[in-house]
GROMACS .gro file of C-alpha atoms in nm:
model
  171
    1PHE     CA    1  -0.014  -0.020  -0.019
    2ARG     CA    2   0.286   0.235   0.047
    3LEU     CA    3   0.386   0.220  -0.293
    4VAL     CA    4   0.050   0.255  -0.433
    5LYS     CA    5  -0.031   0.589  -0.181
    6ARG     CA    6   0.274   0.696  -0.323
    7GLN     CA    7   0.200   0.710  -0.681
    8LEU     CA    8  -0.127   0.894  -0.597
    9LEU     CA    9  -0.008   1.229  -0.326
   10LEU     CA   10   0.264   1.182  -0.656
   11THR     CA   11  -0.045   1.195  -0.905
   12ALA     CA   12  -0.267   1.457  -0.698
   13ARG     CA   13   0.056   1.715  -0.681
   14ALA     CA   14   0.132   1.701  -0.971
   15VAL     CA   15  -0.211   1.812  -1.057
   16ALA     CA   16  -0.268   2.184  -1.048
   17GLY     CA   17  -0.548   2.420  -1.160
   18ALA     CA   18  -0.894   2.318  -1.219
   19ASP     CA   19  -0.852   1.950  -1.152
   20ALA     CA   20  -0.618   1.967  -0.761
   21ASP     CA   21  -0.911   1.885  -0.560
   22SER     CA   22  -1.036   1.591  -0.837
   23ALA     CA   23  -0.681   1.494  -0.767
   24ARG     CA   24  -0.708   1.407  -0.385
   25MET     CA   25  -1.002   1.199  -0.438
   26VAL     CA   26  -0.958   0.861  -0.559
   27LEU     CA   27  -1.239   0.586  -0.655
   28VAL     CA   28  -1.130   0.246  -0.530
   29GLY     CA   29  -1.341  -0.043  -0.663
   30SER     CA   30  -1.335  -0.434  -0.854
   31ALA     CA   31  -1.525  -0.564  -1.197
   32ARG     CA   32  -1.626  -0.825  -0.971
   33PRO     CA   33  -1.701  -0.892  -0.601
   34ASN     CA   34  -1.563  -1.089  -0.344
   35GLU     CA   35  -1.243  -0.897  -0.500
   36GLY     CA   36  -1.092  -0.731  -0.208
   37LYS     CA   37  -1.220  -0.371  -0.268
   38THR     CA   38  -1.325  -0.296   0.060
   39PHE     CA   39  -0.964  -0.378   0.217
   40CYS     CA   40  -0.777  -0.223  -0.023
   41ALA     CA   41  -0.991   0.097   0.023
   42ILE     CA   42  -0.992   0.051   0.458
   43ASN     CA   43  -0.566  -0.073   0.384
   44LEU     CA   44  -0.502   0.240   0.189
   45ALA     CA   45  -0.669   0.477   0.326
   46LEU     CA   46  -0.437   0.404   0.723
   47SER     CA   47  -0.114   0.425   0.483
   48LEU     CA   48  -0.190   0.802   0.401
   49ALA     CA   49  -0.327   0.845   0.731
   50ALA     CA   50   0.007   0.824   0.872
   51GLU     CA   51   0.156   1.030   0.651
   52LYS     CA   52   0.261   1.440   0.763
   53ASP     CA   53   0.028   1.648   0.587
   54VAL     CA   54  -0.305   1.508   0.480
   55GLU     CA   55  -0.604   1.341   0.596
   56ILE     CA   56  -0.818   1.096   0.564
   57LEU     CA   57  -1.225   1.069   0.454
   58LEU     CA   58  -1.287   0.737   0.384
   59VAL     CA   59  -1.576   0.774   0.221
   60ASP     CA   60  -1.822   0.387   0.282
   61ALA     CA   61  -1.983   0.377  -0.157
   62ASP     CA   62  -2.086   0.051  -0.123
   63PHE     CA   63  -2.451   0.135  -0.091
   64ALA     CA   64  -2.577  -0.214  -0.050
   65LYS     CA   65  -2.314  -0.365   0.105
   66PRO     CA   66  -2.133  -0.073   0.383
   67ASP     CA   67  -1.899  -0.275   0.550
   68VAL     CA   68  -1.653  -0.006   0.585
   69LEU     CA   69  -1.749   0.117   0.938
   70ARG     CA   70  -1.851  -0.226   1.088
   71ARG     CA   71  -1.466  -0.413   0.961
   72LEU     CA   72  -1.349  -0.093   1.157
   73GLY     CA   73  -1.588  -0.133   1.445
   74VAL     CA   74  -1.767   0.217   1.449
   75GLU     CA   75  -2.154   0.288   1.447
   76GLN     CA   76  -2.330   0.310   1.089
   77GLY     CA   77  -2.516   0.620   1.126
   78PRO     CA   78  -2.638   0.964   0.892
   79GLY     CA   79  -2.466   0.962   0.599
   80LEU     CA   80  -2.364   1.038   0.226
   81LEU     CA   81  -2.704   0.903   0.058
   82ASP     CA   82  -2.882   1.081   0.354
   83VAL     CA   83  -2.714   1.471   0.266
   84LEU     CA   84  -2.741   1.358  -0.098
   85SER     CA   85  -3.139   1.273   0.043
   86GLY     CA   86  -3.184   1.590   0.150
   87ALA     CA   87  -3.279   1.460   0.520
   88VAL     CA   88  -2.892   1.585   0.682
   89ALA     CA   89  -2.819   1.923   0.589
   90ASP     CA   90  -2.475   1.930   0.581
   91VAL     CA   91  -2.260   1.589   0.455
   92GLU     CA   92  -1.958   1.767   0.837
   93ASP     CA   93  -2.299   1.661   1.069
   94CYS     CA   94  -2.189   1.253   0.921
   95VAL     CA   95  -1.833   1.259   0.953
   96VAL     CA   96  -1.736   0.989   1.209
   97GLU     CA   97  -1.383   1.062   1.347
   98THR     CA   98  -1.202   0.757   1.419
   99ASP     CA   99  -0.896   0.666   1.735
  100ILE     CA  100  -0.679   0.694   1.445
  101PRO     CA  101  -0.522   1.080   1.379
  102GLN     CA  102  -0.602   1.190   1.025
  103LEU     CA  103  -0.812   1.007   0.925
  104THR     CA  104  -1.226   1.033   0.966
  105LEU     CA  105  -1.575   0.734   0.779
  106LEU     CA  106  -1.819   0.897   0.588
  107PRO     CA  107  -2.144   0.635   0.674
  108ALA     CA  108  -2.292   0.533   0.290
  109GLY     CA  109  -2.640   0.626   0.511
  110THR     CA  110  -2.996   0.545   0.497
  111LYS     CA  111  -3.032   0.266   0.198
  112SER     CA  112  -3.233   0.409  -0.181
  113ALA     CA  113  -3.352   0.278  -0.469
  114SER     CA  114  -3.266   0.596  -0.604
  115ASP     CA  115  -2.861   0.553  -0.458
  116THR     CA  116  -2.738   0.635  -0.876
  117GLU     CA  117  -2.998   0.903  -0.973
  118LEU     CA  118  -2.892   1.123  -0.625
  119LEU     CA  119  -2.534   1.008  -0.767
  120ALA     CA  120  -2.575   1.181  -1.040
  121SER     CA  121  -2.751   1.507  -0.915
  122ASP     CA  122  -2.596   1.818  -0.933
  123HIS     CA  123  -2.622   1.872  -0.563
  124ALA     CA  124  -2.405   1.610  -0.527
  125HIS     CA  125  -2.155   1.695  -0.818
  126ALA     CA  126  -2.125   1.992  -0.489
  127VAL     CA  127  -2.144   1.771  -0.188
  128LEU     CA  128  -1.897   1.532  -0.339
  129ALA     CA  129  -1.712   1.825  -0.486
  130GLY     CA  130  -1.741   2.041  -0.135
  131LEU     CA  131  -1.545   1.760   0.039
  132ALA     CA  132  -1.217   1.759  -0.100
  133ARG     CA  133  -1.242   2.167  -0.136
  134ALA     CA  134  -1.353   2.192   0.286
  135ASN     CA  135  -0.952   2.109   0.283
  136PRO     CA  136  -0.673   2.122   0.073
  137ARG     CA  137  -0.515   1.856   0.263
  138ARG     CA  138  -0.837   1.602   0.264
  139TYR     CA  139  -0.790   1.321   0.034
  140VAL     CA  140  -1.147   1.169   0.008
  141ILE     CA  141  -1.101   0.714  -0.066
  142PHE     CA  142  -1.417   0.582  -0.225
  143ASP     CA  143  -1.477   0.201  -0.136
  144THR     CA  144  -1.794   0.181  -0.429
  145PRO     CA  145  -1.961  -0.128  -0.514
  146PRO     CA  146  -1.857  -0.371  -0.758
  147VAL     CA  147  -1.857  -0.165  -1.157
  148LEU     CA  148  -1.942  -0.506  -1.264
  149ALA     CA  149  -2.237  -0.556  -1.058
  150ALA     CA  150  -2.394  -0.227  -0.961
  151SER     CA  151  -2.453   0.111  -1.109
  152PRO     CA  152  -2.328   0.417  -0.812
  153ALA     CA  153  -1.915   0.337  -0.904
  154SER     CA  154  -1.983   0.452  -1.294
  155VAL     CA  155  -2.176   0.735  -1.183
  156LEU     CA  156  -1.952   0.869  -0.893
  157ALA     CA  157  -1.624   0.787  -1.065
  158LEU     CA  158  -1.742   1.087  -1.315
  159HIS     CA  159  -1.644   1.313  -0.935
  160VAL     CA  160  -1.321   1.187  -0.836
  161GLY     CA  161  -0.944   1.194  -1.003
  162GLN     CA  162  -0.857   0.922  -0.963
  163VAL     CA  163  -0.916   0.528  -1.026
  164MET     CA  164  -0.781   0.207  -0.774
  165LEU     CA  165  -0.911  -0.135  -0.933
  166ALA     CA  166  -0.813  -0.364  -0.704
  167VAL     CA  167  -0.825  -0.796  -0.856
  168ARG     CA  168  -0.783  -1.055  -0.735
  169ALA     CA  169  -0.535  -1.278  -0.792
  170ASP     CA  170  -0.513  -1.623  -0.883
  171GLN     CA  171  -0.837  -1.567  -1.080
   0.00000   0.00000   0.00000
């Protein structure tokens, strides 16, 4: 993960201008389920949080099967879908502190049958762009559903500047 994070950091720092915020937003996905994307997202976030000049927001964007908070021993609560649906006004109110320095979490939120449509909205564009813009030291890591299993990952990919694809070894 140190090798991967170094490339992501270098790429984000090399980008200047209008794409600087989106370059600090990384989608972690896989083609199919059970390829290790959540494991990779969590470990990438932990590795990035060890850096001196960054803060990490790990977003559980696998709305059908949110698992990030459970794996880290944190209670679920309102999250991204609640903000996108209008049930919560400010996304920062949903951010959960952890006992790991420089690492915060954003839960998936209340399940919705229209998660893809919510992500494709103009409101989502403003909310997601604001996650990186709120703090110039913040890197936002999205754990998404498998690309071939659900549509939110492809819509979310339009909002980020970098993608990390997890592929199961020997499969």
